[in-house]
Tab-separated table of C-alpha atoms in Angstrom:
chain	number	residue	atom	x	y	z
A	1	MET	CA	-15.407	22.189	15.490
A	2	SER	CA	-12.703	20.200	17.243
A	3	VAL	CA	-12.380	17.343	19.676
A	4	LYS	CA	-9.657	17.446	22.290
A	5	SER	CA	-8.255	13.812	22.844
A	6	ILE	CA	-6.463	13.196	26.228
A	7	PRO	CA	-4.461	9.983	26.130
A	8	LEU	CA	-2.669	7.990	28.774
A	9	ASP	CA	0.268	10.372	29.320
A	10	GLY	CA	-1.689	13.601	29.239
A	11	HIS	CA	-0.315	14.795	25.947
A	12	GLU	CA	-3.295	16.405	24.414
A	13	PHE	CA	-4.485	16.370	20.802
A	14	ILE	CA	-6.804	18.383	18.889
A	15	ILE	CA	-8.594	16.584	16.061
A	16	LYS	CA	-11.250	17.985	13.798
A	17	ARG	CA	-14.675	16.811	14.951
A	18	ARG	CA	-15.505	15.498	11.429
A	19	HIS	CA	-12.364	13.252	11.510
A	20	ALA	CA	-12.893	12.134	15.010
A	21	LEU	CA	-16.395	10.795	14.085
A	22	THR	CA	-14.643	8.133	12.118
A	23	SER	CA	-14.635	6.452	15.257
A	24	GLY	CA	-17.964	4.862	16.245
A	25	THR	CA	-16.848	5.035	19.908
A	26	ILE	CA	-16.122	8.724	19.918
A	27	LYS	CA	-19.292	9.348	17.870
A	28	ALA	CA	-21.387	7.720	20.721
A	29	MET	CA	-19.330	9.390	23.399
A	30	LEU	CA	-20.161	12.797	21.855
A	31	SER	CA	-23.753	12.199	21.056
A	32	GLY	CA	-24.707	10.785	24.574
A	33	PRO	CA	-27.002	12.648	26.928
A	34	ASP	CA	-24.157	14.092	28.886
A	35	ARG	CA	-22.131	15.702	26.080
A	36	PHE	CA	-20.725	19.014	26.321
A	37	ALA	CA	-23.531	21.120	24.500
A	38	GLU	CA	-22.189	24.522	23.933
A	39	SER	CA	-18.376	24.412	24.098
A	40	GLU	CA	-16.271	24.710	20.864
A	41	ILE	CA	-13.892	22.015	22.110
A	42	ASN	CA	-15.193	18.806	23.311
A	43	GLU	CA	-12.798	16.795	25.566
A	44	VAL	CA	-12.614	13.051	25.402
A	45	ASN	CA	-10.217	11.032	27.785
A	46	PHE	CA	-8.424	7.993	26.515
A	47	ARG	CA	-6.776	6.595	29.836
A	48	ASP	CA	-5.564	3.420	28.318
A	49	ILE	CA	-4.039	4.683	25.049
A	50	PRO	CA	-0.572	6.222	24.851
A	51	SER	CA	0.070	9.380	22.832
A	52	HIS	CA	2.211	7.828	20.142
A	53	VAL	CA	-0.581	5.532	19.427
A	54	LEU	CA	-3.335	8.266	19.488
A	55	SER	CA	-1.120	10.388	17.048
A	56	LYS	CA	-1.218	7.605	14.617
A	57	VAL	CA	-4.877	7.059	15.029
A	58	ARG	CA	-5.397	10.723	14.337
A	59	MET	CA	-3.224	10.367	11.078
A	60	TYR	CA	-5.557	7.524	10.083
A	61	PHE	CA	-8.776	9.718	10.629
A	62	THR	CA	-7.340	12.351	8.209
A	63	TYR	CA	-6.361	9.685	5.768
A	64	GLU	CA	-9.781	8.007	5.903
A	65	VAL	CA	-11.748	11.229	5.498
A	66	HIS	CA	-9.510	12.548	2.779
A	67	TYR	CA	-9.871	9.569	0.531
A	68	THR	CA	-13.541	8.629	1.260
A	69	ASN	CA	-16.020	10.003	-1.316
A	70	SER	CA	-13.062	11.205	-3.550
A	71	SER	CA	-12.153	9.599	-6.882
A	72	MET	CA	-8.306	9.975	-6.114
A	73	LYS	CA	-6.214	6.844	-6.117
A	74	ILE	CA	-5.686	5.578	-2.466
A	75	PRO	CA	-2.051	5.472	-1.354
A	76	GLY	CA	-0.983	3.008	1.230
A	77	PHE	CA	-1.122	4.069	4.903
A	78	PRO	CA	2.468	3.537	6.514
A	79	THR	CA	2.496	1.020	9.327
A	80	ALA	CA	5.518	0.327	11.569
A	81	PRO	CA	5.436	-3.451	12.791
A	82	GLU	CA	6.938	-2.649	16.283
A	83	ILE	CA	4.212	-0.545	17.509
A	84	VAL	CA	1.271	-1.943	15.485
A	85	GLY	CA	-0.004	-3.924	18.405
A	86	GLY	CA	-0.905	-0.571	20.294
A	87	TRP	CA	-2.751	0.675	17.184
A	88	LEU	CA	-4.779	-2.498	16.972
A	89	MET	CA	-5.928	-2.145	20.579
A	90	ALA	CA	-6.711	1.585	20.040
A	91	ALA	CA	-8.557	0.718	16.707
A	92	ASN	CA	-10.388	-1.957	18.433
A	93	PHE	CA	-11.494	0.233	21.158
A	94	LEU	CA	-12.428	3.259	18.808
A	95	ASP	CA	-14.305	0.771	16.467
A	96	CYS	CA	-12.410	2.349	13.376
A	97	TYR	CA	-14.486	0.657	10.751
A	98	THR	CA	-14.769	1.964	7.192
A	99	ARG	CA	-17.829	1.762	5.378
B	1	MET	CA	-15.825	-0.380	-2.215
B	2	GLU	CA	-19.464	0.295	-2.943
B	3	ALA	CA	-21.397	-2.832	-3.888
B	4	GLY	CA	-22.154	-2.976	-7.655
B	5	GLU	CA	-19.009	-1.261	-8.778
B	6	GLU	CA	-18.413	-3.685	-11.778
B	7	PRO	CA	-14.955	-4.041	-13.222
B	8	LEU	CA	-14.581	-1.710	-16.218
B	9	LEU	CA	-12.477	-2.805	-19.212
B	10	LEU	CA	-9.696	-0.159	-19.426
B	11	ALA	CA	-7.796	-1.674	-22.452
B	12	GLU	CA	-7.494	-4.731	-24.308
B	13	LEU	CA	-4.192	-5.914	-26.080
B	14	LYS	CA	-4.334	-8.305	-29.037
B	15	PRO	CA	-1.328	-9.957	-30.586
B	16	GLY	CA	-0.495	-8.945	-34.121
B	17	ARG	CA	-0.540	-11.705	-36.649
B	18	PRO	CA	2.492	-13.974	-36.152
B	19	HIS	CA	4.883	-13.446	-39.103
B	20	GLN	CA	5.241	-17.069	-39.715
B	21	PHE	CA	2.222	-19.242	-39.587
B	22	ASP	CA	2.858	-22.303	-37.514
B	23	TRP	CA	-0.134	-24.358	-36.980
B	24	LYS	CA	1.725	-26.339	-34.227
B	25	SER	CA	2.071	-23.270	-31.992
B	26	SER	CA	-0.749	-22.545	-29.567
B	27	CYS	CA	-2.098	-19.198	-29.301
B	28	GLU	CA	-3.191	-19.042	-25.573
B	29	THR	CA	-2.017	-16.539	-22.987
B	30	TRP	CA	-1.408	-18.980	-20.307
B	31	SER	CA	0.163	-16.369	-18.001
B	32	VAL	CA	0.287	-12.785	-17.229
B	33	ALA	CA	2.343	-10.994	-14.671
B	34	PHE	CA	3.343	-7.545	-13.246
B	35	SER	CA	6.981	-6.816	-12.008
B	36	PRO	CA	6.935	-6.534	-8.052
B	37	ASP	CA	7.578	-2.766	-8.530
B	38	GLY	CA	4.755	-2.231	-11.113
B	39	SER	CA	7.012	-0.909	-13.920
B	40	TRP	CA	6.604	-3.797	-16.344
B	41	PHE	CA	3.940	-6.073	-17.618
B	42	ALA	CA	4.716	-9.482	-19.196
B	43	TRP	CA	2.269	-11.208	-21.589
B	44	SER	CA	2.833	-14.680	-23.027
B	45	GLN	CA	0.838	-13.918	-26.066
B	46	GLY	CA	0.863	-17.353	-27.627
B	47	HIS	CA	2.964	-18.533	-30.687
B	48	CYS	CA	5.973	-18.728	-28.369
B	49	ILE	CA	6.289	-15.076	-27.928
B	50	VAL	CA	6.474	-13.070	-24.677
B	51	LYS	CA	5.808	-9.308	-24.809
B	52	LEU	CA	7.303	-7.195	-22.106
B	53	ILE	CA	5.437	-3.850	-21.790
B	54	PRO	CA	6.513	-0.886	-19.728
B	55	TRP	CA	3.791	0.150	-17.219
B	56	PRO	CA	1.650	2.270	-17.334
B	57	LEU	CA	0.698	1.633	-20.850
B	58	GLU	CA	1.198	4.096	-23.725
B	59	GLU	CA	-1.628	6.431	-24.349
B	60	GLN	CA	-2.632	4.849	-27.658
B	61	PHE	CA	-3.864	1.772	-25.674
B	62	ILE	CA	-6.124	3.682	-23.300
B	63	PRO	CA	-9.592	4.572	-24.787
B	64	LYS	CA	-10.694	8.079	-24.509
B	65	GLY	CA	-12.401	9.160	-21.285
B	66	PHE	CA	-10.124	7.278	-19.007
B	67	GLU	CA	-7.378	9.205	-17.223
B	68	ALA	CA	-3.939	8.320	-18.621
B	69	LYS	CA	-1.602	8.218	-15.787
B	70	SER	CA	1.788	10.055	-15.749
B	71	ARG	CA	0.960	11.867	-18.946
B	72	SER	CA	3.486	14.573	-18.314
B	73	SER	CA	6.266	12.328	-17.242
B	74	LYS	CA	5.852	10.260	-20.367
B	75	ASN	CA	6.558	13.214	-22.463
B	76	ASP	CA	9.661	14.200	-20.375
B	77	THR	CA	11.177	10.737	-20.721
B	78	LYS	CA	10.362	10.437	-24.529
B	79	GLY	CA	13.439	10.429	-26.512
B	80	ARG	CA	15.590	10.100	-23.577
B	81	GLY	CA	15.884	6.256	-23.490
B	82	SER	CA	12.480	5.615	-21.864
B	83	PRO	CA	12.002	1.900	-21.742
B	84	LYS	CA	10.394	0.301	-24.892
B	85	GLU	CA	8.511	-2.789	-25.173
B	86	LYS	CA	10.573	-6.047	-25.709
B	87	THR	CA	9.629	-9.040	-27.734
B	88	LEU	CA	11.055	-12.356	-26.341
B	89	ASP	CA	11.014	-15.229	-28.742
B	90	CYS	CA	11.108	-18.259	-26.675
B	91	GLY	CA	11.126	-20.838	-29.507
B	92	GLN	CA	8.314	-22.950	-27.869
B	93	ILE	CA	4.967	-22.524	-26.028
B	94	VAL	CA	5.411	-20.419	-22.988
B	95	TRP	CA	3.235	-21.672	-19.849
B	96	GLY	CA	4.689	-19.989	-16.848
B	97	LEU	CA	6.117	-16.480	-16.231
B	98	ALA	CA	7.639	-14.804	-13.009
B	99	PHE	CA	9.549	-11.664	-12.310
B	100	SER	CA	12.288	-10.998	-9.946
B	101	PRO	CA	14.393	-7.974	-9.025
B	102	TRP	CA	17.945	-8.634	-10.327
B	103	PRO	CA	21.155	-6.804	-8.867
B	104	SER	CA	22.848	-4.312	-11.108
B	105	PRO	CA	25.873	-5.631	-12.950
B	106	PRO	CA	28.899	-3.204	-12.867
B	107	SER	CA	28.308	-2.383	-16.520
B	108	ARG	CA	24.896	-0.944	-15.701
B	109	LYS	CA	26.115	1.311	-13.040
B	110	LEU	CA	28.658	2.686	-15.415
B	111	TRP	CA	25.865	3.453	-17.944
B	112	ALA	CA	23.779	5.087	-15.221
B	113	ARG	CA	26.717	7.379	-14.343
B	114	HIS	CA	26.927	8.604	-17.980
B	115	HIS	CA	23.285	9.054	-18.371
B	116	PRO	CA	22.299	10.844	-15.044
B	117	GLN	CA	19.130	12.478	-16.515
B	118	VAL	CA	17.418	9.121	-16.881
B	119	PRO	CA	15.678	7.827	-13.859
B	120	ASP	CA	17.127	4.974	-12.293
B	121	ILE	CA	15.525	1.820	-13.933
B	122	SER	CA	15.306	-1.027	-11.521
B	123	CYS	CA	16.930	-4.250	-12.902
B	124	LEU	CA	14.617	-7.044	-13.461
B	125	ILE	CA	14.627	-10.708	-14.822
B	126	LEU	CA	11.819	-12.736	-16.220
B	127	ALA	CA	11.763	-16.434	-15.874
B	128	THR	CA	9.682	-18.241	-18.560
B	129	GLY	CA	8.493	-21.821	-18.173
B	130	LEU	CA	8.503	-23.759	-21.504
B	131	ASN	CA	6.678	-26.762	-23.215
B	132	ASP	CA	9.788	-29.090	-23.095
B	133	GLY	CA	10.612	-28.467	-19.536
B	134	GLN	CA	13.237	-25.731	-20.141
B	135	ILE	CA	13.172	-22.511	-18.193
B	136	LYS	CA	14.742	-19.501	-19.822
B	137	ILE	CA	15.793	-16.470	-17.841
B	138	TRP	CA	15.812	-13.101	-19.534
B	139	GLU	CA	16.954	-9.560	-18.532
B	140	VAL	CA	13.970	-7.408	-18.855
B	141	GLN	CA	15.476	-3.996	-19.730
B	142	THR	CA	17.488	-5.379	-22.619
B	143	GLY	CA	15.535	-8.451	-23.616
B	144	LEU	CA	18.650	-10.535	-23.580
B	145	LEU	CA	18.580	-14.181	-22.675
B	146	LEU	CA	20.701	-14.747	-19.359
B	147	LEU	CA	20.188	-18.328	-18.473
B	148	ASN	CA	18.806	-21.776	-19.720
B	149	LEU	CA	17.628	-24.036	-16.841
B	150	SER	CA	17.314	-27.683	-17.662
B	151	GLY	CA	15.967	-30.591	-15.558
B	152	HIS	CA	12.246	-30.759	-15.961
B	153	GLN	CA	10.973	-33.604	-18.164
B	154	ASP	CA	7.677	-31.903	-19.236
B	155	VAL	CA	5.846	-28.627	-19.470
B	156	VAL	CA	6.942	-25.998	-16.687
B	157	ARG	CA	3.435	-24.820	-15.960
B	158	ASP	CA	4.168	-22.324	-13.263
B	159	LEU	CA	7.126	-20.394	-11.750
B	160	SER	CA	7.517	-18.448	-8.597
B	161	PHE	CA	10.481	-16.353	-7.264
B	162	THR	CA	11.046	-15.666	-3.484
B	163	PRO	CA	9.481	-12.214	-3.096
B	164	SER	CA	12.498	-11.125	-0.958
B	165	GLY	CA	14.637	-10.909	-4.067
B	166	SER	CA	16.989	-13.595	-2.894
B	167	LEU	CA	16.917	-15.113	-6.472
B	168	ILE	CA	15.498	-18.517	-5.459
B	169	LEU	CA	13.187	-19.797	-8.135
B	170	VAL	CA	10.606	-22.556	-7.734
B	171	SER	CA	9.173	-24.376	-10.920
B	172	ALA	CA	6.098	-26.636	-11.063
B	173	SER	CA	5.909	-29.105	-13.886
B	174	ARG	CA	3.699	-31.725	-15.498
B	175	ASP	CA	6.556	-34.018	-14.825
B	176	LYS	CA	4.949	-34.189	-11.263
B	177	THR	CA	7.955	-32.491	-9.571
B	178	LEU	CA	8.723	-29.130	-8.302
B	179	ARG	CA	12.317	-27.881	-8.645
B	180	ILE	CA	14.248	-25.283	-6.610
B	181	TRP	CA	16.940	-23.194	-8.566
B	182	ASP	CA	19.537	-20.821	-7.111
B	183	LEU	CA	20.182	-17.960	-9.560
B	184	ASN	CA	22.933	-16.786	-7.477
B	185	LYS	CA	24.847	-19.986	-8.518
B	186	HIS	CA	24.112	-19.555	-12.331
B	187	GLY	CA	20.750	-21.365	-11.976
B	188	LYS	CA	22.080	-24.499	-10.202
B	189	GLN	CA	19.117	-26.954	-9.369
B	190	ILE	CA	19.400	-27.341	-5.579
B	191	GLN	CA	16.286	-29.474	-4.905
B	192	VAL	CA	13.726	-31.735	-6.491
B	193	LEU	CA	10.345	-31.814	-4.576
B	194	SER	CA	8.618	-34.982	-5.291
B	195	GLY	CA	5.231	-36.277	-4.082
B	196	HIS	CA	2.629	-35.182	-6.402
B	197	LEU	CA	0.966	-37.948	-8.388
B	198	GLN	CA	-0.232	-35.958	-11.450
B	199	TRP	CA	0.589	-32.844	-13.262
B	200	VAL	CA	1.602	-29.969	-10.892
B	201	TYR	CA	-0.507	-26.951	-12.052
B	202	CYS	CA	0.724	-24.144	-9.847
B	203	CYS	CA	3.129	-23.015	-7.213
B	204	SER	CA	3.399	-19.904	-5.017
B	205	ILE	CA	5.720	-18.638	-2.439
B	206	SER	CA	4.286	-16.883	0.487
B	207	PRO	CA	5.351	-13.144	0.764
B	208	ASP	CA	7.312	-13.930	4.003
B	209	CYS	CA	9.289	-16.629	1.956
B	210	SER	CA	8.626	-19.195	4.559
B	211	MET	CA	6.263	-21.565	2.669
B	212	LEU	CA	5.677	-22.903	-0.710
B	213	CYS	CA	2.197	-23.996	-1.997
B	214	SER	CA	1.881	-26.470	-4.851
B	215	ALA	CA	-1.404	-27.839	-6.468
B	216	ALA	CA	-1.895	-30.710	-8.720
B	217	GLY	CA	-4.310	-33.016	-10.760
B	218	GLU	CA	-4.883	-35.431	-7.964
B	219	LYS	CA	-6.909	-32.888	-6.016
B	220	SER	CA	-4.397	-32.244	-3.317
B	221	VAL	CA	-2.588	-29.162	-2.312
B	222	PHE	CA	0.863	-29.413	-0.679
B	223	LEU	CA	2.639	-26.986	1.777
B	224	TRP	CA	6.355	-27.124	1.836
B	225	SER	CA	8.905	-25.395	3.887
B	226	MET	CA	11.122	-22.999	2.024
B	227	ARG	CA	13.818	-23.293	4.636
B	228	SER	CA	14.172	-27.128	4.632
B	229	TYR	CA	12.436	-27.906	1.247
B	230	THR	CA	10.314	-30.550	2.987
B	231	LEU	CA	6.503	-31.327	3.043
B	232	ILE	CA	4.832	-29.621	5.889
B	233	ARG	CA	1.382	-30.849	5.161
B	234	LYS	CA	-1.218	-31.854	2.541
B	235	LEU	CA	-4.401	-29.977	2.267
B	236	GLU	CA	-7.444	-32.051	1.354
B	237	GLY	CA	-10.836	-30.667	0.378
B	238	HIS	CA	-11.004	-30.102	-3.393
B	239	GLN	CA	-13.036	-32.679	-5.510
B	240	SER	CA	-10.969	-32.130	-8.805
B	241	SER	CA	-7.796	-30.868	-10.133
B	242	VAL	CA	-6.411	-27.883	-8.362
B	243	VAL	CA	-5.098	-25.336	-10.856
B	244	SER	CA	-4.344	-22.070	-9.167
B	245	CYS	CA	-3.099	-20.920	-5.757
B	246	ASP	CA	-2.080	-17.599	-4.004
B	247	PHE	CA	-1.130	-16.398	-0.631
B	248	SER	CA	-2.487	-13.180	0.986
B	249	PRO	CA	-0.127	-10.321	1.104
B	250	ASP	CA	0.615	-10.996	4.919
B	251	SER	CA	1.075	-14.714	4.315
B	252	ALA	CA	-1.721	-15.529	6.640
B	253	LEU	CA	-4.146	-17.025	4.162
B	254	LEU	CA	-3.919	-19.353	1.310
B	255	VAL	CA	-6.571	-19.608	-1.654
B	256	THR	CA	-6.699	-22.457	-4.040
B	257	ALA	CA	-8.947	-22.806	-7.173
B	258	SER	CA	-10.112	-26.012	-8.796
B	259	TYR	CA	-12.070	-27.463	-11.623
B	260	ASP	CA	-14.679	-28.446	-8.879
B	261	THR	CA	-16.110	-24.796	-9.222
B	262	ASN	CA	-14.766	-23.961	-5.773
B	263	VAL	CA	-12.170	-21.715	-4.298
B	264	ILE	CA	-11.103	-22.672	-0.765
B	265	MET	CA	-9.541	-20.369	1.574
B	266	TRP	CA	-7.133	-21.990	4.029
B	267	ASP	CA	-5.060	-21.048	7.118
B	268	PRO	CA	-1.753	-22.332	5.961
B	269	TYR	CA	-0.422	-22.645	9.558
B	270	THR	CA	-3.054	-25.040	10.807
B	271	GLY	CA	-4.439	-26.438	7.501
B	272	GLU	CA	-8.026	-25.440	8.426
B	273	ARG	CA	-10.497	-24.618	5.665
B	274	LEU	CA	-11.946	-21.126	6.416
B	275	ARG	CA	-14.177	-20.603	3.339
B	276	PHE	CA	-15.616	-22.249	0.377
B	277	LEU	CA	-16.317	-19.888	-2.585
B	278	HIS	CA	-18.626	-21.616	-4.674
B	279	HIS	CA	-18.928	-20.408	-8.360
B	280	THR	CA	-22.415	-20.941	-9.460
B	281	GLN	CA	-23.776	-20.026	-12.860
B	282	LEU	CA	-25.722	-16.816	-13.124
B	283	ASP	CA	-28.375	-18.580	-15.424
B	284	PRO	CA	-28.653	-22.323	-14.507
B	285	PRO	CA	-28.690	-24.547	-17.464
B	286	MET	CA	-32.066	-25.945	-18.786
B	287	ASP	CA	-30.783	-29.684	-18.688
B	288	ASP	CA	-28.127	-31.599	-16.808
B	289	SER	CA	-25.393	-30.684	-19.200
B	290	ASP	CA	-22.531	-28.229	-18.620
B	291	VAL	CA	-22.000	-29.434	-14.972
B	292	HIS	CA	-18.350	-28.227	-14.956
B	293	ILE	CA	-18.628	-24.998	-16.967
B	294	SER	CA	-17.835	-23.046	-13.853
B	295	SER	CA	-14.458	-24.733	-13.616
B	296	LEU	CA	-11.909	-22.204	-12.066
B	297	ARG	CA	-8.811	-21.254	-14.055
B	298	SER	CA	-7.220	-18.667	-11.797
B	299	VAL	CA	-7.473	-17.041	-8.340
B	300	CYS	CA	-5.450	-14.184	-6.925
B	301	PHE	CA	-5.450	-11.747	-3.927
B	302	SER	CA	-5.700	-7.983	-4.189
B	303	PRO	CA	-2.510	-6.111	-2.902
B	304	GLU	CA	-4.141	-5.008	0.426
B	305	GLY	CA	-5.376	-8.411	1.166
B	306	LEU	CA	-9.200	-7.706	1.143
B	307	TYR	CA	-10.366	-9.032	-2.308
B	308	LEU	CA	-10.022	-11.844	-4.624
B	309	ALA	CA	-10.377	-12.050	-8.489
B	310	THR	CA	-11.428	-15.288	-10.062
B	311	VAL	CA	-11.511	-16.463	-13.638
B	312	ALA	CA	-13.915	-19.243	-14.579
B	313	ASP	CA	-15.051	-21.223	-17.570
B	314	ASP	CA	-18.556	-19.790	-17.338
B	315	ARG	CA	-17.200	-16.630	-18.918
B	316	LEU	CA	-17.035	-14.491	-15.918
B	317	LEU	CA	-14.400	-12.664	-13.924
B	318	ARG	CA	-15.547	-12.331	-10.409
B	319	ILE	CA	-14.531	-10.058	-7.742
B	320	TRP	CA	-14.992	-11.332	-4.141
B	321	ALA	CA	-14.674	-9.455	-0.770
B	322	LEU	CA	-13.047	-11.845	1.708
B	323	GLU	CA	-15.751	-11.691	4.428
B	324	LEU	CA	-18.693	-12.345	1.989
B	325	LYS	CA	-19.986	-15.701	0.650
B	326	THR	CA	-21.118	-14.323	-2.826
B	327	PRO	CA	-19.155	-12.205	-5.410
B	328	ILE	CA	-19.528	-8.445	-5.095
B	329	ALA	CA	-19.050	-7.804	-8.886
B	330	PHE	CA	-18.886	-9.537	-12.296
B	331	ALA	CA	-17.424	-8.784	-15.642
B	332	PRO	CA	-17.971	-10.835	-18.794
B	333	MET	CA	-14.928	-12.399	-20.056
B	334	THR	CA	-14.757	-15.220	-22.646
B	335	ASN	CA	-12.128	-17.984	-22.589
B	336	GLY	CA	-10.237	-16.457	-19.590
B	337	LEU	CA	-7.087	-18.377	-18.318
B	338	CYS	CA	-5.305	-16.312	-15.895
B	339	CYS	CA	-5.604	-13.148	-13.758
B	340	THR	CA	-3.211	-10.932	-11.594
B	341	PHE	CA	-3.617	-7.589	-9.704
B	342	PHE	CA	-1.361	-4.653	-10.428
B	343	PRO	CA	0.919	-4.594	-7.234
B	344	HIS	CA	-0.246	-1.072	-6.234
B	345	GLY	CA	-3.975	-1.856	-6.807
B	346	GLY	CA	-6.436	-0.325	-9.024
B	347	VAL	CA	-6.110	-2.709	-12.166
B	348	ILE	CA	-6.601	-6.493	-12.809
B	349	ALA	CA	-4.942	-8.024	-15.865
B	350	THR	CA	-6.512	-11.197	-17.424
B	351	GLY	CA	-5.369	-13.311	-20.290
B	352	THR	CA	-7.474	-15.550	-22.667
B	353	ARG	CA	-7.249	-18.554	-24.828
B	354	ASP	CA	-6.956	-16.381	-28.019
B	355	GLY	CA	-3.814	-14.616	-26.807
B	356	HIS	CA	-5.696	-11.394	-25.711
B	357	VAL	CA	-5.066	-9.482	-22.419
B	358	GLN	CA	-7.564	-7.385	-20.649
B	359	PHE	CA	-6.929	-4.637	-18.080
B	360	TRP	CA	-9.889	-4.050	-15.726
B	361	THR	CA	-10.654	-1.539	-13.107
B	362	ALA	CA	-10.170	-3.204	-9.581
B	363	PRO	CA	-12.101	-2.112	-6.367
B	364	ARG	CA	-10.839	1.035	-4.816
B	365	VAL	CA	-9.902	0.019	-1.399
B	366	LEU	CA	-9.551	1.996	1.920
B	367	SER	CA	-8.498	-0.524	4.468
B	368	SER	CA	-9.800	0.001	8.005
B	369	LEU	CA	-7.204	0.618	10.677
B	370	LYS	CA	-7.926	-2.621	12.213
B	371	HIS	CA	-7.252	-4.375	8.979
B	372	LEU	CA	-3.946	-2.472	8.424
B	373	CYS	CA	-2.783	-3.518	11.839
B	374	ARG	CA	-3.871	-7.142	11.274
B	375	LYS	CA	-1.914	-7.185	7.903
B	376	ALA	CA	0.980	-5.664	9.503
B	377	LEU	CA	1.068	-8.032	12.507
B	378	ARG	CA	0.364	-11.180	10.496
B	379	SER	CA	3.365	-10.412	8.052
B	380	PHE	CA	5.396	-11.833	10.892
B	381	LEU	CA	3.178	-13.563	13.375
B	382	THR	CA	1.962	-17.209	12.789
B	383	THR	CA	-1.511	-18.267	13.564
B	384	TYR	CA	-0.082	-20.127	16.558
B	385	GLN	CA	1.732	-17.033	17.801
B	386	VAL	CA	-1.419	-14.838	17.610
B	387	LEU	CA	-3.328	-17.586	19.659
B	388	ALA	CA	-0.605	-17.189	22.355
B	389	LEU	CA	-1.014	-13.503	22.693
B	390	PRO	CA	-2.628	-12.154	25.819
B	391	ILE	CA	-5.540	-10.440	24.011
B	392	PRO	CA	-9.320	-10.952	24.125
B	393	LYS	CA	-10.818	-13.824	22.228
B	394	LYS	CA	-12.577	-11.736	19.686
B	395	MET	CA	-9.417	-9.947	18.702
B	396	LYS	CA	-7.747	-13.325	18.248
B	397	GLU	CA	-10.611	-14.221	15.963
B	398	PHE	CA	-10.050	-11.085	13.995
B	399	LEU	CA	-6.431	-11.392	13.642
B	400	THR	CA	-6.609	-15.186	12.453
B	401	TYR	CA	-9.165	-14.211	9.746
B	402	ARG	CA	-11.993	-16.237	11.536
B	403	THR	CA	-13.965	-13.058	11.711
B	404	PHE	CA	-13.735	-9.892	9.537
């Protein structure tokens, strides 16, 4: 199952549903009463978030799911100071808390 | 990390019997340190000896059942000049230890060209703070003494190098001063910082190299500028001698530990006290004695900036999560004096009064994306710069560690 994320500049991303559910916001969006019940791909629009930021968020989802509930040593997640402000906004909106 | 994940003892190292019994030498491990790249561990094992041990540890030290890291690469490098442990005889009691990267001298580059199969060993130096005020600087790979710095009149209790590798060393002494040494100029003493009224117990340079923290017996914590070497502010709040201090990896937080059983978390930019971490005994005493037995000895931040480890006189190593008011885990540890995290996480090293060091499992941390962003931003933004940003109030509170 996949979630299609459509950011500000229209560059679409497909994210595994399991990964996208890391975000409390997306989880709420996808489980509300008006969700797309039958389709394989669910679409979520992120009008305020540019694609380069969303791409990094998707990488974080993968990282988070991969290392949670595993006993592997957790490597650092690479960050770039210049654009980290955008990620913070996105992370705040997407409510990306870990357990 | 799941609550209740107690630190497990991975290994314990004990000093061998000293070859020459000297009843005047103390046997305490006052300091332990990892090199910034995680390749070496330094252990002042008492009796004037410092042991330099390559990290990860040889398999013989790791009890069965624990995964020995890099097992195959250890076999590959055996017999090919893999680094071996070094013993530094400092001639007097060793109190402070600090590592720094060290630029390769021309001779080393020549050696490396003739031994291309050996992986490039980073060059490191270790500074040792001694009983009579001297500081000895050693080259780690060879164990050779490089420099002798004189100036302090009493025990050099703590040392801190600039994390940037600019080879500026700060020393803290019982002579109530801190001194700044420039190792680019053969260890020239470039400044004396006066102001403390009693023994200076510890010093720490912030990871962004802008601030120096020092703490002393008169209960005060001083913050100095590393640019002008002048006093920025005094932090008041402890009720007894302050013996340990550490900055968070993004320089946004400072923690100090005192004999008054508290660790205080400060915003170093504003001087505000953000948290008191009170160390209470698990089993309260039957009478009024032992009031101070939860005196703190050491506090340190974890590498991703979300946990603290503390060592106290009530025989416990405690792990704290920053946002909570009580510890999340305990481990029994007698006569603990110092602690430090392995720079890449996963291990905590502690040293004791009888010269032993222990290695414990540290919490396994998966930072939230929000925290990763906060850490990246705070590595170059001061509290005031954050407060000036056009962002919602809740986000400012998060970024300035008022909320978690």
